[in-house]
Short mmCIF file of C-alpha atoms and ligand atoms in Angstrom, two decimals:
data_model
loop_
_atom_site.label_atom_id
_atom_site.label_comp_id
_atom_site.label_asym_id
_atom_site.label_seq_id
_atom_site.Cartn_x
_atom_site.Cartn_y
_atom_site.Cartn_z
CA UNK A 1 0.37 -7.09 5.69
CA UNK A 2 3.54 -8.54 5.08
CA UNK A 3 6.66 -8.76 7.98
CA UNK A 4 9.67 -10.24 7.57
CA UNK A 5 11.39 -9.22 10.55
CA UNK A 6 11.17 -7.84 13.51
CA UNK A 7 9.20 -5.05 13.27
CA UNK A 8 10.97 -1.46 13.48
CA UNK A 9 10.01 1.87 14.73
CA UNK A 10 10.38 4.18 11.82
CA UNK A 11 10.02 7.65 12.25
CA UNK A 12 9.41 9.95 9.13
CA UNK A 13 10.77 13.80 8.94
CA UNK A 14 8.95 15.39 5.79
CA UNK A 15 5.48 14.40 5.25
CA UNK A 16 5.23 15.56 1.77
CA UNK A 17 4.75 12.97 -1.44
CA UNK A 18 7.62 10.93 -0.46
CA UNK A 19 7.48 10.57 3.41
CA UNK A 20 3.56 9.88 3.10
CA UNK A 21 4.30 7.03 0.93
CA UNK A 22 7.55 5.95 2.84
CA UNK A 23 4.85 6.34 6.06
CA UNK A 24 2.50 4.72 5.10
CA UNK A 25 4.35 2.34 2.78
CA UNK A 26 6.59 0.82 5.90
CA UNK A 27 3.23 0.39 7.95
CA UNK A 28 1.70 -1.74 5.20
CA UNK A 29 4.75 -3.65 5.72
CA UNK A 30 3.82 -4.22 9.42
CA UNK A 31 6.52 -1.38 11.26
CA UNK A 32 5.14 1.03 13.40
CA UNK A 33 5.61 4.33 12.10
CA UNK A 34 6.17 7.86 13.54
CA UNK A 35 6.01 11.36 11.04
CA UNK A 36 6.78 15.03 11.80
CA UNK A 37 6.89 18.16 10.03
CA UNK A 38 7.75 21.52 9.81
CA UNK A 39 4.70 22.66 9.19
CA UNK A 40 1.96 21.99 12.61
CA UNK A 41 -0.87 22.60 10.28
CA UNK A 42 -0.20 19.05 7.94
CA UNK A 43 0.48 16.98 10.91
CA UNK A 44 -2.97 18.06 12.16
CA UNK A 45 -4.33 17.23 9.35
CA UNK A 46 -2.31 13.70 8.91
CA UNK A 47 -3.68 13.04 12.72
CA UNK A 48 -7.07 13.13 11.34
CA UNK A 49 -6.34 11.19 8.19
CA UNK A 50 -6.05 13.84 6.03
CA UNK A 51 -3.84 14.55 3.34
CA UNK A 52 -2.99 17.88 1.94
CA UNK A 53 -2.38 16.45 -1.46
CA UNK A 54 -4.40 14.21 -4.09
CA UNK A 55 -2.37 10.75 -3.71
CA UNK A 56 -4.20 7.73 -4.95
CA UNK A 57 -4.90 5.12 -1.91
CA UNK A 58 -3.13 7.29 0.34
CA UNK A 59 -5.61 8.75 2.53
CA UNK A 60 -7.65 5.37 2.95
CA UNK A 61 -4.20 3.49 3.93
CA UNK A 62 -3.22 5.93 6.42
CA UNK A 63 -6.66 6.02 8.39
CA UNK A 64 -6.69 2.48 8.32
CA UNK A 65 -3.30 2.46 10.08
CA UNK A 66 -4.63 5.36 12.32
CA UNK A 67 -7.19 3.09 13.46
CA UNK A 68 -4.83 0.38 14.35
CA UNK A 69 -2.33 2.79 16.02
CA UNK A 70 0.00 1.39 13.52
CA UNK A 71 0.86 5.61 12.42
CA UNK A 72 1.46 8.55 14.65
CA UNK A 73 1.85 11.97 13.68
CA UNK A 74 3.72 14.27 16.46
CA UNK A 75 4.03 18.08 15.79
CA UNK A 76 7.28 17.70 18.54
CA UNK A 77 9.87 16.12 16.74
CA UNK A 78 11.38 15.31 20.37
CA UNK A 79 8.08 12.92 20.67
CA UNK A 80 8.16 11.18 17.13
CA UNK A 81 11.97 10.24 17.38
CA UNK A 82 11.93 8.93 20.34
CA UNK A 83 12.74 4.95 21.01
CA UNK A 84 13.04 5.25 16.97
CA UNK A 85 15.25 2.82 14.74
CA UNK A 86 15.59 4.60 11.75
CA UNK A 87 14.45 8.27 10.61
CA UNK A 88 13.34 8.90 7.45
CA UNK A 89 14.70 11.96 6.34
CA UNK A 90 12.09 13.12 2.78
CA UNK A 91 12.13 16.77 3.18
CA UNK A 92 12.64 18.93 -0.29
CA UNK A 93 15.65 19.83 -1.70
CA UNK A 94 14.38 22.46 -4.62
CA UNK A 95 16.93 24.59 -7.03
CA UNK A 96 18.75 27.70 -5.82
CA UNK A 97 18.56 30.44 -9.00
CA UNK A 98 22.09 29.05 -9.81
CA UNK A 99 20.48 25.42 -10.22
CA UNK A 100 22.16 24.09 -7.04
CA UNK A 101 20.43 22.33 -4.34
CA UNK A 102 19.07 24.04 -1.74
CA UNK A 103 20.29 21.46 1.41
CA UNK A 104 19.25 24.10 4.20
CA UNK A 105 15.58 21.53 5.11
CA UNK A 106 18.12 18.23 5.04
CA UNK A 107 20.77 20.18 7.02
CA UNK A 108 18.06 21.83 9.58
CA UNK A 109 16.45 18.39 9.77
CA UNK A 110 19.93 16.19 10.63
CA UNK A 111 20.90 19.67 13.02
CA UNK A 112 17.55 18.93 15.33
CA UNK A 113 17.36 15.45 15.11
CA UNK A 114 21.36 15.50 16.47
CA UNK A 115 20.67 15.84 20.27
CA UNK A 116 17.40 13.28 19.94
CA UNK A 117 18.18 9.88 18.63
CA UNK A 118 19.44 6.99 20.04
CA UNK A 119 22.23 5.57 19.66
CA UNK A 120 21.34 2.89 18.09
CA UNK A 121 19.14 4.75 15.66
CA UNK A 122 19.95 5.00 11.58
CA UNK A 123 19.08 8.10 9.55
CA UNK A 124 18.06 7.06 6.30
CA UNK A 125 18.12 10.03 3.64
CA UNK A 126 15.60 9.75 1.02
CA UNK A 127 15.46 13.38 -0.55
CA UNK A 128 17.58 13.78 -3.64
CA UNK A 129 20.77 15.19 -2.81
CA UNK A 130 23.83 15.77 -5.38
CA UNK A 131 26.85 13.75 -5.05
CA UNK A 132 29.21 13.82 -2.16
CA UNK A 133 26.21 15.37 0.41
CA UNK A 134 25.42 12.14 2.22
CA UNK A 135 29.50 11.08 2.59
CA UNK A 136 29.56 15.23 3.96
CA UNK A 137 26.44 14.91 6.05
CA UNK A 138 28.00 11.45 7.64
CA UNK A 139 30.95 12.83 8.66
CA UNK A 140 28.92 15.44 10.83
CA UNK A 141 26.72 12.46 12.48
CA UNK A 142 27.21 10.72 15.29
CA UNK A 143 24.53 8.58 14.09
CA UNK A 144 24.74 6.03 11.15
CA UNK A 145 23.29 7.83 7.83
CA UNK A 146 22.80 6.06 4.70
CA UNK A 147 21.16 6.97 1.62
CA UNK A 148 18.31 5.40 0.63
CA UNK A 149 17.15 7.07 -2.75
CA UNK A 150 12.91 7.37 -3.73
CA UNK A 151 11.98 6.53 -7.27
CA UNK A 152 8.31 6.79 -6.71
CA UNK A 153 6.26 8.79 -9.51
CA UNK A 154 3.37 11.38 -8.16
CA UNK A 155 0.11 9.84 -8.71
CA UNK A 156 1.15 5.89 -8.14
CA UNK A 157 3.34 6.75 -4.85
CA UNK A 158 2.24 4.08 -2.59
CA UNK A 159 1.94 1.28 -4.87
CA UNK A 160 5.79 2.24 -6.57
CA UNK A 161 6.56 2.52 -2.98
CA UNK A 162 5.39 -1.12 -2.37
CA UNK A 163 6.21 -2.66 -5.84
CA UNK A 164 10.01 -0.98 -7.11
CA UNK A 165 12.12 -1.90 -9.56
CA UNK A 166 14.79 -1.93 -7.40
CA UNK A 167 15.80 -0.88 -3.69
CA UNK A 168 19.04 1.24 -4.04
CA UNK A 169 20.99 1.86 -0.52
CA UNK A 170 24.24 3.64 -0.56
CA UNK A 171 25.83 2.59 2.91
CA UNK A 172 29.69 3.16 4.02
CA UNK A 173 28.77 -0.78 5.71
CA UNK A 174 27.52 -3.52 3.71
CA UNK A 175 25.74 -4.55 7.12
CA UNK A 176 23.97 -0.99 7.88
CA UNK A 177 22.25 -1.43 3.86
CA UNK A 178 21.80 -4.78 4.26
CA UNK A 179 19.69 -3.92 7.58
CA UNK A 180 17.95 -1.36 6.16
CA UNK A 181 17.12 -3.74 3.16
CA UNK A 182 15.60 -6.54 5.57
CA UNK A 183 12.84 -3.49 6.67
CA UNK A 184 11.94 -4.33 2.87
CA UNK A 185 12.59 -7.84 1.99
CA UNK A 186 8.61 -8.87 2.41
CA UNK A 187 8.44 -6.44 -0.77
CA UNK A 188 10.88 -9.07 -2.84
CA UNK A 189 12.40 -6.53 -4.78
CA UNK A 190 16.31 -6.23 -6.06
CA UNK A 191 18.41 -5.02 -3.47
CA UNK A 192 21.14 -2.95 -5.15
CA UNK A 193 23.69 -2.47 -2.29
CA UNK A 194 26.48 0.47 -3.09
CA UNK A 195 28.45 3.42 -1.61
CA UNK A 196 26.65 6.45 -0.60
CA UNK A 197 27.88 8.70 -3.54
CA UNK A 198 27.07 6.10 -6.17
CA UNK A 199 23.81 5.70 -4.57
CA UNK A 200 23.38 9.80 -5.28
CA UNK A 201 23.93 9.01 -8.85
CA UNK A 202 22.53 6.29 -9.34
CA UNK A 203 19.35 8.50 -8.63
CA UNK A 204 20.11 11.45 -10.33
CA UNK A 205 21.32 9.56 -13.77
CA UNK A 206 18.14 7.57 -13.67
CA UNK A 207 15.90 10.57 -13.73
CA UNK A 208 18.52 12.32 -16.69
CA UNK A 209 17.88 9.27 -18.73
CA UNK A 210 13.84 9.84 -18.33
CA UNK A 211 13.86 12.99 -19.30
CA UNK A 212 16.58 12.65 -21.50
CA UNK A 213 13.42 10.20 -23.36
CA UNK A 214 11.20 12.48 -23.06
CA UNK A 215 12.94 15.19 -24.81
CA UNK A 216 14.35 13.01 -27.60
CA UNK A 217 10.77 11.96 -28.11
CA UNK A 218 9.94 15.77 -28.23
CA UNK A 219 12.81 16.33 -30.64
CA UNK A 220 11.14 13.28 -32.87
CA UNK A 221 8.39 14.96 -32.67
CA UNK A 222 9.16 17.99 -34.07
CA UNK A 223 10.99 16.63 -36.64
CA UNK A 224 8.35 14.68 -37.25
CA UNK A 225 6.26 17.62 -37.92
CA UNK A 226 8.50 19.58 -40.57
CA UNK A 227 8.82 16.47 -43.03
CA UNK A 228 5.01 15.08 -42.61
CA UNK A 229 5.67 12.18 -40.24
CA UNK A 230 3.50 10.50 -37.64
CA UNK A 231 6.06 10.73 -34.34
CA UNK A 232 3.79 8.52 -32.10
CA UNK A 233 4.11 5.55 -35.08
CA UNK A 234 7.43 6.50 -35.21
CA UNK A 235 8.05 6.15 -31.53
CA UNK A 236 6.26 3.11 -31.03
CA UNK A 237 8.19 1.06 -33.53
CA UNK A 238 11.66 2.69 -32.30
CA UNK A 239 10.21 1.76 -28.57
CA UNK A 240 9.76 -1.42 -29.22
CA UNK A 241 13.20 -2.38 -29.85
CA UNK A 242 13.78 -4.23 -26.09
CA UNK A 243 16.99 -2.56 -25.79
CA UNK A 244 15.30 0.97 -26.13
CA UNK A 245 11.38 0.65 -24.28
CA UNK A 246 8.60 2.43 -24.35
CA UNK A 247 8.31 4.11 -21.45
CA UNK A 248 8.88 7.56 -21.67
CA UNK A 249 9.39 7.93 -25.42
CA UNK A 250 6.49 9.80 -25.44
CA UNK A 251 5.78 13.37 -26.86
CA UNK A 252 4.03 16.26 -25.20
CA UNK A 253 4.63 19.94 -24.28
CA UNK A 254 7.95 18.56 -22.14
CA UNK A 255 8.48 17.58 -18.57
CA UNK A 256 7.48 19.45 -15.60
CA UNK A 257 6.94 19.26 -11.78
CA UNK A 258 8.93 19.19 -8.78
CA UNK A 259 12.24 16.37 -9.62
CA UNK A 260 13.08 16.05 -13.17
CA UNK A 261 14.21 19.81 -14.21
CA UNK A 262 15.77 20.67 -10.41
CA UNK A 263 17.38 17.32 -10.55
CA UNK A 264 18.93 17.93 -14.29
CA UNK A 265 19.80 21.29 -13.26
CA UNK A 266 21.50 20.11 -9.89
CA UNK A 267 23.76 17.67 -11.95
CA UNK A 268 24.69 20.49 -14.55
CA UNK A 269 25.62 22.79 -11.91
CA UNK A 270 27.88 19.73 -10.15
CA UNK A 271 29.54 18.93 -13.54
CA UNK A 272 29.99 22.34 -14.48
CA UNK A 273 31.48 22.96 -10.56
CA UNK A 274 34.09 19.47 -11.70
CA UNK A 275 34.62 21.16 -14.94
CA UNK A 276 33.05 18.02 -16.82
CA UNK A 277 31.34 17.17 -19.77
CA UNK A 278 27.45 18.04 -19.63
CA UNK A 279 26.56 18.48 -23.35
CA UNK A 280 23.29 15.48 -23.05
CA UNK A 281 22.46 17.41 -19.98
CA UNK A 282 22.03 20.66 -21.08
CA UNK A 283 20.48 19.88 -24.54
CA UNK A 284 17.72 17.59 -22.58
CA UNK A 285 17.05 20.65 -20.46
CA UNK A 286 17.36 23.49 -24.00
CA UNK A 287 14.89 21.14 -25.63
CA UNK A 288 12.70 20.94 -22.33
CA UNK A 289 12.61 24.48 -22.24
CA UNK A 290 11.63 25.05 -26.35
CA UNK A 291 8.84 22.67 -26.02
CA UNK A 292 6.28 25.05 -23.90
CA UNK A 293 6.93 28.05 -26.37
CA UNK A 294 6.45 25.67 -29.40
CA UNK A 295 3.27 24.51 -28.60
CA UNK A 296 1.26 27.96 -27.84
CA UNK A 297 3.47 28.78 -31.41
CA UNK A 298 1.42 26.41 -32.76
CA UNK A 299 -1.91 27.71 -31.53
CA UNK A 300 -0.81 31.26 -32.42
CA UNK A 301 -0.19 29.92 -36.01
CA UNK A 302 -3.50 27.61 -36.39
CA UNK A 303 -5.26 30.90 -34.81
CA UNK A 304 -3.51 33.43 -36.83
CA UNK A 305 -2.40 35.73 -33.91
CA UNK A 306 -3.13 35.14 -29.95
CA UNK A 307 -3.93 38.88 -29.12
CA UNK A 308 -7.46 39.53 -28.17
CA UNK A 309 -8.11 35.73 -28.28
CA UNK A 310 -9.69 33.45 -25.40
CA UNK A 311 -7.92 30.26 -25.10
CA UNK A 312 -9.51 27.10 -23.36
CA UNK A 313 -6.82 24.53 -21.54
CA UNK A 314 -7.65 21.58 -19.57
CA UNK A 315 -5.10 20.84 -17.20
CA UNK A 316 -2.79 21.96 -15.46
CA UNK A 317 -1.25 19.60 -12.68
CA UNK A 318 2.24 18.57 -13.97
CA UNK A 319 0.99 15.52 -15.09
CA UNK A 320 -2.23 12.98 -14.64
CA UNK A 321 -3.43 11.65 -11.36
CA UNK A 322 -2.04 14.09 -8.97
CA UNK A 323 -2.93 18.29 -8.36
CA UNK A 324 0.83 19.04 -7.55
CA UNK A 325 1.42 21.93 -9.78
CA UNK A 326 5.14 22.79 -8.91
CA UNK A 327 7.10 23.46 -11.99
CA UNK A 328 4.06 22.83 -13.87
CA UNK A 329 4.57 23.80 -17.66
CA UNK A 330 1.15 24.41 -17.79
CA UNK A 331 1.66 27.50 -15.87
CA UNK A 332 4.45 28.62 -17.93
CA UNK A 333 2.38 28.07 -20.79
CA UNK A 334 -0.45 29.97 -19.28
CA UNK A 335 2.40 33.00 -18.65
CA UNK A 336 3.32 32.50 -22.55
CA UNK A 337 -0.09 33.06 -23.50
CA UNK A 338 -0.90 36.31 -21.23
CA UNK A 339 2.43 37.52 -22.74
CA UNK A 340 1.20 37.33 -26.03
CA UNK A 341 -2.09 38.86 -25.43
CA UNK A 342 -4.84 35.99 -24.62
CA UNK A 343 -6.70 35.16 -22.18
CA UNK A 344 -7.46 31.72 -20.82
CA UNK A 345 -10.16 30.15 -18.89
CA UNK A 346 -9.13 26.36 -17.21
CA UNK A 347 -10.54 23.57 -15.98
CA UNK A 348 -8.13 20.49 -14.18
CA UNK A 349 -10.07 17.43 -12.34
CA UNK A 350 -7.94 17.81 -9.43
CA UNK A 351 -6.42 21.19 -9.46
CA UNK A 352 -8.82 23.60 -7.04
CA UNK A 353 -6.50 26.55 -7.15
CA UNK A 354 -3.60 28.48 -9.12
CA UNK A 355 -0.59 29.89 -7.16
CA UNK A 356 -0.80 33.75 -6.40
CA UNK A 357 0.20 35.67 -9.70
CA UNK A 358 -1.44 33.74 -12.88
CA UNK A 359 -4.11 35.55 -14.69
CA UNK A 360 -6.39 32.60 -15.54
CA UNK A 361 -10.33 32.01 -14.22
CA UNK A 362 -10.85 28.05 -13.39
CA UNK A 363 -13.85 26.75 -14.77
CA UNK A 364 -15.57 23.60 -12.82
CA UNK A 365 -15.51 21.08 -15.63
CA UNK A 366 -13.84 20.54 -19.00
CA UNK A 367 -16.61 22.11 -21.38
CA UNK A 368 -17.06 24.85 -18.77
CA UNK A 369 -13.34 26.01 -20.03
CA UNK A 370 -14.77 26.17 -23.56
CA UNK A 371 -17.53 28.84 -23.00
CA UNK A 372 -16.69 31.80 -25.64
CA UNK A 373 -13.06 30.37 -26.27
CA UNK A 374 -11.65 30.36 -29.30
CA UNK A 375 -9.63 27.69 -29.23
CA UNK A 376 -8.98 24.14 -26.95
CA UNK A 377 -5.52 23.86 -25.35
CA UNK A 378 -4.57 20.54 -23.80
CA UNK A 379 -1.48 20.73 -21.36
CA UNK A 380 -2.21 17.97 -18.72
CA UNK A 381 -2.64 13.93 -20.03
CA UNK A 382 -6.12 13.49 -17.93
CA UNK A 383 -7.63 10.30 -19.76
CA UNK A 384 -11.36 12.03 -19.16
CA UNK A 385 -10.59 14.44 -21.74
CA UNK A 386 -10.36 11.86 -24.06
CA UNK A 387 -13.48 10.73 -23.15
CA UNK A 388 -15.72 14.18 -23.68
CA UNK A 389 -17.48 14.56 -27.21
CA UNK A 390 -15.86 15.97 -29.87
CA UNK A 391 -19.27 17.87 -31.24
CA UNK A 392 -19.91 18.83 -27.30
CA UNK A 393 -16.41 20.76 -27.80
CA UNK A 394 -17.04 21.80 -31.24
CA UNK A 395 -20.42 23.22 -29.89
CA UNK A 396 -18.72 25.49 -27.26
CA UNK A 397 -15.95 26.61 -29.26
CA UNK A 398 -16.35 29.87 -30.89
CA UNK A 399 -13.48 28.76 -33.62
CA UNK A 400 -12.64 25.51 -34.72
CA UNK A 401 -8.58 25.17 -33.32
CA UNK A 402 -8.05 22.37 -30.86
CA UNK A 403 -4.31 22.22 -30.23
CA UNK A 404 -3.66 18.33 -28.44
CA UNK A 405 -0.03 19.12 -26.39
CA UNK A 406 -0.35 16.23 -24.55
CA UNK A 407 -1.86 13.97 -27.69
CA UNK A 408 -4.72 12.69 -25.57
CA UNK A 409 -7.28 13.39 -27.99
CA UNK A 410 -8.78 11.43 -31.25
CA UNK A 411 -7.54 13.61 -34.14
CA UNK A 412 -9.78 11.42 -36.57
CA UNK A 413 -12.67 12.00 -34.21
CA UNK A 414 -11.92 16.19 -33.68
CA UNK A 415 -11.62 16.15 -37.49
CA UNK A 416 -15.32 14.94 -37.70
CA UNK A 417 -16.84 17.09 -35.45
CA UNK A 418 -15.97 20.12 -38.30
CA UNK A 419 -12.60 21.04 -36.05
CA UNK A 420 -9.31 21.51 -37.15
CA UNK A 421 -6.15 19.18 -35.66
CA UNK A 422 -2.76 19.80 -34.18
CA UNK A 423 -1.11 17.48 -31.70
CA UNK A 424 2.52 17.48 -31.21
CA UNK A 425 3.97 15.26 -33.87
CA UNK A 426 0.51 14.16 -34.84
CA UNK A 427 -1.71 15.53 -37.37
CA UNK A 428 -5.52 14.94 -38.31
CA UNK A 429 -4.29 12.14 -40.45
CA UNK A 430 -2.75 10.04 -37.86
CA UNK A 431 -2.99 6.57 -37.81
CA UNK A 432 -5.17 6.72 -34.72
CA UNK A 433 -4.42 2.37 -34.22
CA UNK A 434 -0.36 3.07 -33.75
CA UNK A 435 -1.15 6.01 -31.68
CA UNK A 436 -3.44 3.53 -29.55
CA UNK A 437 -0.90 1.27 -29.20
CA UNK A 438 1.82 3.59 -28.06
CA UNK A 439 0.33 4.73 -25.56
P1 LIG B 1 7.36 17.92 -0.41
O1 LIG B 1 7.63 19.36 -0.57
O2 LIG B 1 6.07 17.35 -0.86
O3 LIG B 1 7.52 17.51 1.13
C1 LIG B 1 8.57 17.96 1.93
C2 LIG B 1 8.03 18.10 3.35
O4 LIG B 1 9.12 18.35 4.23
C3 LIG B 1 7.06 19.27 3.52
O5 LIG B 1 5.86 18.81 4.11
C4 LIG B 1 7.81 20.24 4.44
O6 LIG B 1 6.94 20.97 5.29
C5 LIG B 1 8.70 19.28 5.21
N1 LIG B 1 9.89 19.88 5.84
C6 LIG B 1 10.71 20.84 5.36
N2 LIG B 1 11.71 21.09 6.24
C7 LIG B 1 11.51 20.25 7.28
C8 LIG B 1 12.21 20.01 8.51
N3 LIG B 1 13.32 20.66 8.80
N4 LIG B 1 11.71 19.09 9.34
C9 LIG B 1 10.58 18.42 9.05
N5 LIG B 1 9.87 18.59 7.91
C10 LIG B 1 10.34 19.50 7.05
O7 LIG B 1 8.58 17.17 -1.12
P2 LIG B 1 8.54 15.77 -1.90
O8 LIG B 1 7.96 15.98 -3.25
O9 LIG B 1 8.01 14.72 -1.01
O10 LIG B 1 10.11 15.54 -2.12
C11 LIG B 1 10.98 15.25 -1.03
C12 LIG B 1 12.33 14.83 -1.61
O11 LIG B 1 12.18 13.62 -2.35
C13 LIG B 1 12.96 15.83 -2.56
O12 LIG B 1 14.35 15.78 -2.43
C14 LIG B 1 12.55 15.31 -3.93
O13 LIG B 1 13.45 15.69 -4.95
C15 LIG B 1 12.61 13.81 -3.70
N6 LIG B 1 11.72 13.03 -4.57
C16 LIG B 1 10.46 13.49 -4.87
C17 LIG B 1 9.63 12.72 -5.67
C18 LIG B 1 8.26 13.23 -6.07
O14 LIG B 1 7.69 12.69 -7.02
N7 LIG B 1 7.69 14.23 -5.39
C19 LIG B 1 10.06 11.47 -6.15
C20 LIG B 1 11.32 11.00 -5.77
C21 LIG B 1 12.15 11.79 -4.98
#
């Protein structure tokens, strides 16, 4: 445990993926922490050191502070602020239809906390809000309010939480960010100190730029594909130019979950509100929303028509390492290929259970997926499916089509097990060393 100051009391409103590692994140770092949410059930469940989410280390950090009394979940939000320093404010902030924020959980959460805090007592927003909302939400405060944006990614929360590239906190006072900062100086990270609207954009741009990667390297890709290139040797070499990187330029059946989309779509709908430019925005999210339908046109191709045929996928969390399958494209692909006549049987490590609406059985592990399908689908980047036999999936199969969309797979090795290849960007022939090393 490190402390470098005076400990604080810091109580947490929203105990979703980012308040649980903000939680238990500023407890590792010796403050005594508060949380409260909405919803009575969760906090029950937090008070017994339970998560309702797959989080890695999570669950085993927060009973050990439960133990030590150094975490305590209140379903009265009266009883969690109380005596509090600063409060946490990580509650969602999805898309309207229109691709605006919806604000109403920050606004309800500032509205109740109003009457309760101290004076003394600094709301820190952490949910990503579009520009201009924290200056607005300020001016309604009697309380401090600064904006302290989360970077963390699903899966590695707590340790991005305690190990970030940088700690960005918009503050109208250099003093309020610079207090806020000192909760955080035993984590030695960069302190980038800023106003509260540049501290909006500063998160919003960073996550355009990711996916902005992430659909170049799907635009690659395809390209890739149509004059008999290998994108992931391609990639690599272009990512390891220093002033370009690595991370992100990756290929796969395009970015999903709960920021990245919402977050693009929030900045659109504020440029287009300004009457700006947006052209990088919109074509990142055109060539986000191509990628989905281009990979099940792939499998219709290699299967010569998806009507009538049973399709195997493995995965469907958004990504690897967590079960959060909010804005999943997996489930938009599974909707493609219902539309088109399939059906599909799938198997995720960590997901237990679809939302209400998709026509898909889960199977309880990855060859389960496989029985009497005609074809493997691969939509989530779960490093165990690289790590299940080829011939074990060319024995299940009833046809020989594995389609890779997340290229997890070894073409070279599918190949030899009498299966046919397609990955995005990748072929059978793939150098299977550069695809190592860009991964
Ligand atoms: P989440 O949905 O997992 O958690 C939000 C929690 O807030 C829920 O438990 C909900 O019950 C609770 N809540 C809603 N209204 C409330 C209220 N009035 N009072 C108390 N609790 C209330 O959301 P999340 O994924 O943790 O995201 C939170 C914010 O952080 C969003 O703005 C998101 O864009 C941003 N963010 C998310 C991530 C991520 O990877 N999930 C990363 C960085 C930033």
């Amino acid at each position: 445990m490190i402390v470098s100051i005076r400990p604080k009391h810091i109580c947490i409103v929203g105990t979703g993926y980012v308040g649980m590692a903000s939680a238990v994140g500023f407890a590792e770092l010796g403050h005594r922490v508060t949380g409260y949410d909405i919803v009575a059930e969760r906090v029950r469940g937090l008070q017994r050191g339970i998560t309702p989410y797959r989080e890695t280390g999570i669950e085993d950090a927060l009973r050990r502070h439960l133990v030590r009394d150094g975490i305590r979940f209140h379903v009265d939000l009266e009883a969690a602020v109380r005596g509090a320093d600063y409060v946490v404010i990580a509650v969602g902030t999805p898309a309207h239809a229109d691709g605006s924020a919806d604000l109403s959980a920050v606004e309800d959460a500032i509205a109740s906390l109003g009457p309760l805090l101290a004076e003394h007592a600094v709301i820190v927003l952490r949910s990503t809000v579009p520009a201009g909302t924290s200056e607005r939400l300020a001016a309604g405060c009697r309380n401090e309010l600064i904006y302290a944006p989360e970077f963390l990614r699903e899966g590695s929360a707590l340790v991005d939480f305690v190990n970030p590239d940088r700690i960005v906190v918009g503050a109208a006072s250099t003093a309020a960010a610079e207090e806020y900062g000192a909760l955080l100086a035993g984590l030695g990270r960069p302190l980038v100190i800023t106003t509260l609207r540049n501290a909006e954009l500063i998160k919003a741009f960073s996550n355009a730029f990711l996916a902005l990667k992430i659909s170049f390297a799907n635009e690659v890709a395809n390209f890739c594909d149509v004059v008999g290139a290998d994108a992931l040797a391609v990639l690599s070499g272009i990512g390891h130019d220093s002033r370009i990187g690595r991370a992100f330029l990756y290929p796969g059946i395009g970015f999903g979950g709960p920021c990245f989309e919402k977050d693009l779509k929030s900045l659109d709908h504020v440029a287009q509100q300004h009457g700006t430019s947006r052209e990088l925005i919109s074509a990142t999210l055109r060539v986000n929303a191509a990628q989905p339908k281009r990979i099940v046109d792939i499998l219709e191709h290699e299967l010569g028509g998806l009507a009538g045929a049973h399709v195997g996928v493995w995965g469907l969390a958004f990504k690897a390492a967590t079960d959060d399958v909010r804005d999943s494209l997996a489930l938009r692909i599974l909707n493609d290929l219902c539309a088109r006549g399939a059906a599909a049987t799938a198997y995720d490590p960590a997901v237990r259970a679809l939302p209400p609406g998709y026509r898909c059985e889960l199977a309880p592990s990855a060859l389960g997926a496989l029985e009497n399908a005609d074809a493997l689908l691969v939509l989530t980047e779960w490093p165990e499916f690289g790590l299940v036999s080829p011939w074990a999936i060319a024995a299940q199969l009833r046809r020989d089509v594995v389609v890779d969309g997340r290229n997890v797979l070894d073409p070279r090795a599918i190949v030899a097990a009498g299966l046919r290849y397609r990955g995005v960007g990748r072929t059978a022939s793939s150098d299977h060393t550069a695809v190592a090393a860009a991964s």
